[in-house]
Amino acid sequence: MTHTSRKVGIVSLGCPKALVDSEQIITQLRAEGYQISPSYDEADLVVVNTCGFIDDAVAESLDAIGEAIAENGKVIVTGCLGAKGNVVQENHPQVLAVTGPHAYQEVMAEVHKHLPPRHDPHTSLIPHQGIKLTPNHYAYLKISEGCNHRCTFCIIPDLRGDLESRPVGEVLQEAENLVKCGIKELLVISQDTSAYGVDVKYRTGFWGGRPIKTRMTELAVALGEMGVWVRLHYVYPYPHVDEVIPLMAEGKILPYLDIPLQHASPRILKLMKRPGNIDGTLERIRKWREICPNLTLRSTFIVGFPGETEAEFQMLLDFIEEAQLDRVGAFAYSPVDGAQANELPDPVAPEVQQQRLERFMNVQQAISEKKLARKIGTTLQVLIDTVDAEGAVGRSSADAPEIDGRVYIEDVGPGVEAGSIIDVTVTDSDAHDLWARPV
Ligand code: SF4
């Protein structure tokens, strides 16, 4: 007897955290015998995982839902936009169901309702690590959901709720499965990685029979034993962040810290209600670099926040000159629907915001250019992302996928493929990327 499996299409929009949600949904669908359809035509139903963070993302998500309705007709919406009032239903009343982010069980319940499963043991076989949407050699490891902070420009706590840390044993088991399946790099993500475990009072969990606290340092130590690259994202500068720097110096985890600072003026940071304390940050950065000289520091900043004066902006420029951060993302402040910061007085005019953004980026570009030029002639380890006839493209410990730079390598020998780790000598650089040849 043959079964025809039911087919579900998935449209995944938004950030790496949303991608992890999509992976979880796909894994569950496959586990229950559904097939994933690459086209609207063949799908019996489509799940659209949306983003609702900024206005552009809302528009993109609504367009994607509209397209799925037009092309297929049976649509379930999940993700951040689903948690934003009735935006989805008002724009697309035809959708079958709407859930918020991180709600794969609700999504599955809706799928069962509208497309009951036909179990087929052959299609139920899923690989160890679940189904991943990232290339086969790196994976995002989501350690918690939600956030206890209330930054005035952000609505993530409204959309995703307070911090909920995943049990450390479950996170480590997932990491182990990923490594068993050949993953070479784990990217630890959350809204606030350094707060991991605060909600469960750093409860002790178990991994392989060994007691481990639900806490960033302990998690980093355990991940560091798995023999793959481990990269920490969204780490706030709480005092205990100092504990992971020696692990980086010892090569246990990548010497890379993504630490979103957002501004350098204490008054603006207070208006932003940012966690962490900027006082002493320069001194701490100096100490971190003393302990781990090859540390890459990435950060993001907002310019033109409501009330930002020229003097406060200058303070930010002075800070980045002094801090000499390696990787920096900057955004002109833009109001997010529902964010408290929209009520603040003295908005900065858009043209002033743009000028400040340009000035900021010019300063940072010069810093980045100089820092990368210093790498010429040095030897780096590179994880290969793609290989073609012209050579390979990879990343060093200083480059997270998609957001940082790349290393372009000519003449890689046979046997080098995506996921290989090779040593290269840097031959050239610009403000973002490096060029290199195999050692
Ligand atoms: S720390 Fe602030 S910006 Fe980050 S998710 Fe929490 S509230 Fe939003």
XYZ file of C-alpha atoms and ligand atoms in Angstrom:
447
model
C 0.000 0.000 0.000
C 1.388 3.418 -0.839
C 0.623 6.633 0.932
C 0.768 10.030 -0.635
C 2.301 12.315 1.940
C 0.735 15.633 2.668
C 2.875 18.541 1.635
C 3.460 21.757 3.530
C 5.226 24.811 2.111
C 7.297 26.990 4.448
C 8.127 30.650 3.909
C 10.655 31.801 6.509
C 11.277 35.523 7.024
C 13.148 37.434 9.714
C 16.132 36.979 11.959
C 18.185 33.892 12.916
C 15.854 33.373 15.877
C 12.888 33.067 13.524
C 14.936 30.701 11.370
C 15.396 28.426 14.368
C 11.603 28.448 14.871
C 11.121 27.460 11.212
C 13.629 24.652 11.599
C 11.724 23.368 14.601
C 8.435 23.435 12.674
C 9.983 21.645 9.695
C 11.572 19.046 11.952
C 8.229 18.347 13.588
C 6.388 18.237 10.255
C 8.899 15.744 8.871
C 8.766 13.716 12.074
C 5.023 13.374 11.600
C 5.288 12.273 7.998
C 4.541 15.511 6.185
C 6.668 16.456 3.210
C 8.077 19.922 2.733
C 7.059 21.376 -0.584
C 9.387 23.695 -2.476
C 6.540 25.328 -4.398
C 3.136 26.829 -3.666
C 1.600 24.672 -6.409
C 2.471 21.357 -4.880
C 1.813 22.346 -1.271
C -1.454 21.361 0.397
C -0.969 24.200 2.874
C 1.616 26.940 3.496
C 3.094 28.144 6.809
C 4.463 31.705 6.702
C 6.897 32.554 9.530
C 6.867 36.344 9.786
C 8.914 39.164 11.255
C 7.269 42.201 12.821
C 10.197 44.158 14.148
C 10.340 47.244 11.929
C 7.869 48.674 9.455
C 9.743 47.292 6.429
C 9.634 43.800 7.924
C 5.900 44.125 8.581
C 5.300 45.132 4.955
C 7.488 42.288 3.687
C 5.661 39.786 5.898
C 2.224 41.004 4.803
C 3.307 40.758 1.151
C 4.549 37.211 1.694
C 1.228 36.227 3.305
C -0.683 37.819 0.401
C 1.431 35.935 -2.111
C 0.910 32.611 -0.311
C -2.866 33.204 -0.231
C -2.943 34.100 -3.931
C -0.752 31.166 -4.989
C -1.981 28.492 -2.629
C -4.964 29.653 -0.594
C -4.432 27.651 2.634
C -2.156 29.700 4.862
C -1.134 29.532 8.533
C 0.821 32.511 9.861
C 3.324 32.304 12.717
C 6.176 34.466 14.053
C 6.535 37.956 15.479
C 3.944 39.654 13.272
C 1.363 37.191 14.572
C 1.862 38.602 18.065
C 1.219 42.174 16.923
C -2.459 42.716 17.585
C -4.732 41.837 14.683
C -2.484 43.168 11.920
C -2.473 39.862 10.044
C -6.232 39.217 10.291
C -7.076 42.802 9.336
C -4.935 42.666 6.210
C -5.579 39.055 5.268
C -8.833 37.783 6.773
C -8.538 34.587 4.688
C -5.666 33.137 6.736
C -6.568 29.875 8.476
C -4.806 30.663 11.748
C -2.308 33.055 13.325
C 0.158 32.243 16.118
C 2.984 34.234 17.713
C 6.692 33.387 17.626
C 8.205 30.242 19.094
C 4.866 28.441 18.904
C 5.586 25.300 16.942
C 3.120 23.262 18.976
C 0.312 25.697 18.159
C 1.392 25.702 14.518
C 1.320 21.901 14.493
C -2.142 21.882 16.095
C -3.398 24.143 13.287
C -1.702 22.003 10.645
C -3.400 18.892 12.114
C -6.740 20.684 12.024
C -6.506 21.793 8.406
C -4.375 18.977 7.010
C -4.585 15.849 9.164
C -1.406 13.765 8.946
C -1.103 10.453 7.142
C 1.553 8.519 8.917
C 4.131 6.841 6.774
C 7.105 5.291 8.552
C 9.357 5.957 5.570
C 8.824 9.673 5.556
C 9.005 9.798 9.340
C 12.713 9.152 9.396
C 14.472 12.347 10.235
C 18.170 12.939 10.787
C 19.655 13.244 14.278
C 19.974 17.007 14.247
C 16.502 17.766 12.944
C 16.060 19.761 9.786
C 18.222 22.818 9.350
C 17.783 25.769 7.039
C 21.367 26.988 7.368
C 24.163 25.387 5.291
C 25.276 22.031 6.631
C 28.389 23.218 8.407
C 27.024 25.802 10.809
C 23.918 26.029 12.959
C 22.245 28.497 15.279
C 21.729 27.256 18.815
C 18.916 29.145 20.504
C 19.375 29.013 24.272
C 16.467 31.133 25.458
C 13.411 33.006 24.333
C 12.175 36.448 25.376
C 13.863 39.161 27.415
C 13.588 40.699 30.896
C 14.751 44.145 29.761
C 12.559 46.916 28.516
C 14.742 48.935 26.158
C 12.575 51.817 25.069
C 13.208 51.348 21.329
C 12.377 47.634 21.342
C 9.140 45.662 21.361
C 10.637 42.190 21.531
C 9.542 41.665 25.171
C 5.976 42.543 24.092
C 6.186 40.098 21.221
C 8.093 37.283 22.890
C 7.562 37.790 26.609
C 10.026 37.602 29.500
C 13.199 35.540 29.462
C 12.667 31.792 29.353
C 15.892 29.827 29.347
C 15.929 26.413 27.730
C 17.147 23.632 30.039
C 20.927 23.414 29.744
C 20.814 19.626 29.247
C 18.449 20.025 26.299
C 20.604 22.752 24.722
C 23.760 20.651 25.088
C 22.022 17.558 23.727
C 20.932 19.539 20.685
C 24.482 20.853 20.241
C 25.872 17.329 20.514
C 23.429 16.033 17.893
C 24.408 18.849 15.560
C 28.099 18.075 16.009
C 27.478 14.352 15.412
C 25.887 15.314 12.116
C 28.951 17.227 10.981
C 28.264 20.793 12.123
C 31.540 22.720 12.375
C 30.312 25.935 13.960
C 27.655 26.607 16.594
C 26.290 30.142 16.845
C 24.771 30.716 20.259
C 21.802 33.083 20.012
C 19.064 34.495 22.237
C 17.834 38.014 23.009
C 20.299 38.322 25.895
C 22.869 35.522 26.054
C 24.584 36.727 29.228
C 21.249 36.528 31.096
C 20.969 32.806 30.348
C 19.561 31.024 33.396
C 18.573 34.133 35.391
C 14.893 33.109 35.177
C 15.588 29.637 36.590
C 18.054 30.920 39.202
C 20.918 29.226 37.322
C 19.350 25.833 38.081
C 21.650 22.844 37.797
C 20.781 20.603 34.861
C 22.413 17.423 33.597
C 24.246 16.543 30.435
C 25.613 13.032 30.007
C 25.071 12.497 33.735
C 27.210 15.505 34.612
C 25.706 18.395 36.617
C 25.917 21.739 34.793
C 24.497 25.097 35.833
C 22.113 26.912 33.502
C 24.549 29.792 33.057
C 26.471 31.322 30.139
C 29.992 30.481 31.370
C 29.156 26.867 32.227
C 27.363 26.456 28.895
C 30.356 27.931 27.049
C 32.747 25.546 28.855
C 30.621 22.521 27.887
C 30.174 23.671 24.283
C 33.913 24.334 24.123
C 34.524 20.611 24.740
C 32.698 19.594 21.580
C 35.610 20.290 19.230
C 33.799 22.752 16.942
C 33.760 26.529 16.607
C 31.519 28.165 19.200
C 30.526 31.798 18.689
C 28.611 33.888 21.222
C 26.065 36.454 20.035
C 24.053 39.137 21.858
C 26.141 39.233 25.016
C 25.452 42.212 27.294
C 28.388 43.617 29.233
C 27.458 42.271 32.671
C 30.401 41.656 35.007
C 30.383 37.876 34.526
C 31.146 38.284 30.819
C 34.763 38.613 31.997
C 34.616 34.873 32.798
C 34.357 33.772 29.158
C 37.392 35.769 27.959
C 39.926 33.226 29.347
C 38.020 30.463 27.508
C 38.564 32.454 24.337
C 42.253 32.990 25.115
C 42.649 29.219 25.624
C 40.998 28.497 22.269
C 38.029 26.674 23.840
C 35.506 28.974 22.148
C 36.043 31.505 19.370
C 37.661 34.774 20.467
C 34.596 36.692 19.329
C 32.136 38.700 21.357
C 29.040 40.271 19.877
C 28.107 42.853 22.449
C 25.409 45.349 21.441
C 26.294 48.634 23.167
C 23.896 50.952 21.238
C 25.419 54.211 22.505
C 28.157 55.715 24.661
C 26.394 58.662 26.267
C 25.140 57.722 29.758
C 22.132 60.021 29.325
C 21.071 58.457 26.011
C 21.620 54.961 27.389
C 19.387 55.868 30.295
C 16.717 57.102 27.892
C 17.107 53.808 26.049
C 16.845 51.920 29.381
C 19.734 49.753 28.326
C 21.012 46.937 30.504
C 24.699 46.991 31.437
C 26.793 49.930 32.415
C 28.835 51.911 29.897
C 31.086 53.409 32.587
C 34.270 51.438 32.639
C 33.509 49.671 29.335
C 36.674 51.022 27.713
C 38.718 49.789 30.652
C 37.098 46.375 30.450
C 37.713 46.152 26.711
C 41.379 46.979 27.385
C 41.572 44.168 29.984
C 39.788 41.668 27.720
C 42.304 42.395 24.984
C 45.165 41.998 27.416
C 43.901 38.512 28.303
C 42.892 37.602 24.734
C 44.834 39.711 22.202
C 43.104 38.243 19.135
C 39.602 38.991 20.471
C 37.169 40.281 17.839
C 34.607 42.686 19.259
C 31.396 43.302 17.361
C 28.781 45.805 18.401
C 25.772 47.696 17.142
C 24.835 51.327 17.724
C 21.841 53.573 17.171
C 22.495 57.140 16.038
C 19.976 59.966 16.141
C 18.015 58.573 19.101
C 15.368 61.100 20.285
C 17.062 63.916 22.185
C 20.608 63.046 21.028
C 22.574 66.305 20.986
C 25.607 66.989 18.813
C 27.770 66.728 21.961
C 26.300 63.320 22.810
C 26.811 62.109 19.270
C 30.415 63.344 19.475
C 30.771 61.306 22.687
C 29.758 58.236 20.677
C 32.323 59.029 17.965
C 35.024 59.498 20.610
C 34.046 56.174 22.140
C 34.368 54.194 18.919
C 37.693 55.915 18.140
C 38.935 54.886 21.539
C 37.411 51.409 21.658
C 38.686 50.407 18.180
C 35.971 47.788 17.794
C 36.494 45.293 15.004
C 32.993 44.950 13.605
C 30.272 47.538 13.959
C 26.714 47.824 12.703
C 24.941 51.176 12.974
C 21.374 52.259 12.360
C 19.634 55.599 12.334
C 16.916 55.467 14.984
C 13.533 54.706 13.491
C 10.374 54.484 15.571
C 8.963 51.000 15.971
C 5.211 50.773 16.339
C 4.390 50.374 20.027
C 7.868 51.279 21.376
C 8.090 53.629 24.381
C 10.836 55.705 22.768
C 8.248 57.089 20.343
C 6.974 59.255 23.205
C 10.368 60.851 23.906
C 10.748 64.560 23.159
C 13.137 66.218 20.679
C 13.292 63.722 17.806
C 16.376 64.205 15.659
C 15.547 65.406 12.135
C 15.957 62.648 9.514
C 18.608 64.611 7.575
C 20.656 65.106 10.761
C 20.269 61.402 11.538
C 21.568 60.519 8.072
C 24.527 62.904 8.395
C 25.401 61.427 11.784
C 25.098 57.896 10.448
C 27.463 58.764 7.622
C 29.954 60.427 9.963
C 29.780 57.404 12.258
C 30.308 54.939 9.435
C 33.224 56.954 8.034
C 35.020 56.825 11.362
C 34.344 53.113 11.786
C 35.276 52.283 8.212
C 38.699 53.868 8.675
C 39.189 51.878 11.890
C 38.114 48.651 10.243
C 40.323 49.241 7.209
C 43.380 49.773 9.380
C 42.651 46.797 11.589
C 42.170 44.454 8.637
C 45.308 45.767 6.879
C 47.285 44.691 9.954
C 46.271 41.109 9.230
C 48.124 41.036 5.883
C 50.938 38.504 6.127
C 49.434 36.674 9.102
C 48.119 33.109 9.099
C 44.477 32.474 9.930
C 42.239 29.480 10.275
C 39.277 29.720 7.917
C 36.039 27.760 7.804
C 35.043 27.325 4.167
C 31.481 28.319 3.241
C 31.537 27.819 -0.549
C 33.905 26.511 -3.203
C 33.749 27.070 -6.957
C 36.066 27.078 -9.961
C 37.591 30.412 -8.964
C 38.429 29.486 -5.385
C 36.729 29.426 -2.037
C 34.995 31.829 0.294
C 35.332 31.320 4.003
C 35.313 33.035 7.355
C 37.848 33.406 10.113
C 37.064 33.508 13.820
C 36.435 37.236 13.326
C 33.532 36.701 10.930
C 30.057 35.536 11.854
C 28.025 34.380 8.841
C 25.986 37.006 7.001
C 26.847 39.954 9.272
C 30.661 40.198 9.190
C 33.358 39.960 6.551
C 34.583 37.143 4.359
C 37.913 35.659 3.389
C 38.343 35.107 -0.365
C 40.839 32.363 -1.141
C 42.379 31.621 -4.518
C 43.636 28.228 -5.652
C 42.354 25.975 -2.942
C 43.583 22.469 -3.474
C 41.452 19.389 -4.093
C 39.516 18.042 -1.142
C 38.569 21.466 0.197
C 34.798 21.779 0.479
C 32.149 23.660 2.423
C 32.813 22.906 6.073
C 36.579 22.346 5.666
C 38.818 24.279 8.027
C 42.112 25.344 6.430
C 45.050 27.623 7.255
C 45.580 30.607 4.960
C 47.992 33.516 4.693
C 46.327 36.899 4.287
C 47.463 38.740 1.156
C 45.108 41.728 0.911
C 42.277 43.523 2.664
C 39.705 46.296 2.404
C 37.342 47.754 4.995
C 35.330 44.522 5.358
C 36.950 41.493 3.776
C 40.257 39.716 3.426
C 41.945 37.951 0.533
C 44.247 35.021 1.188
C 46.050 31.966 -0.164
C 46.302 28.528 1.395
C 49.393 27.986 3.534
S 17.791 43.685 25.655
Fe 16.549 45.422 25.004
S 16.864 45.469 22.762
Fe 17.443 43.420 23.455
S 15.559 42.204 23.268
Fe 15.671 42.949 25.387
S 14.440 44.810 25.352
Fe 14.935 44.349 23.215
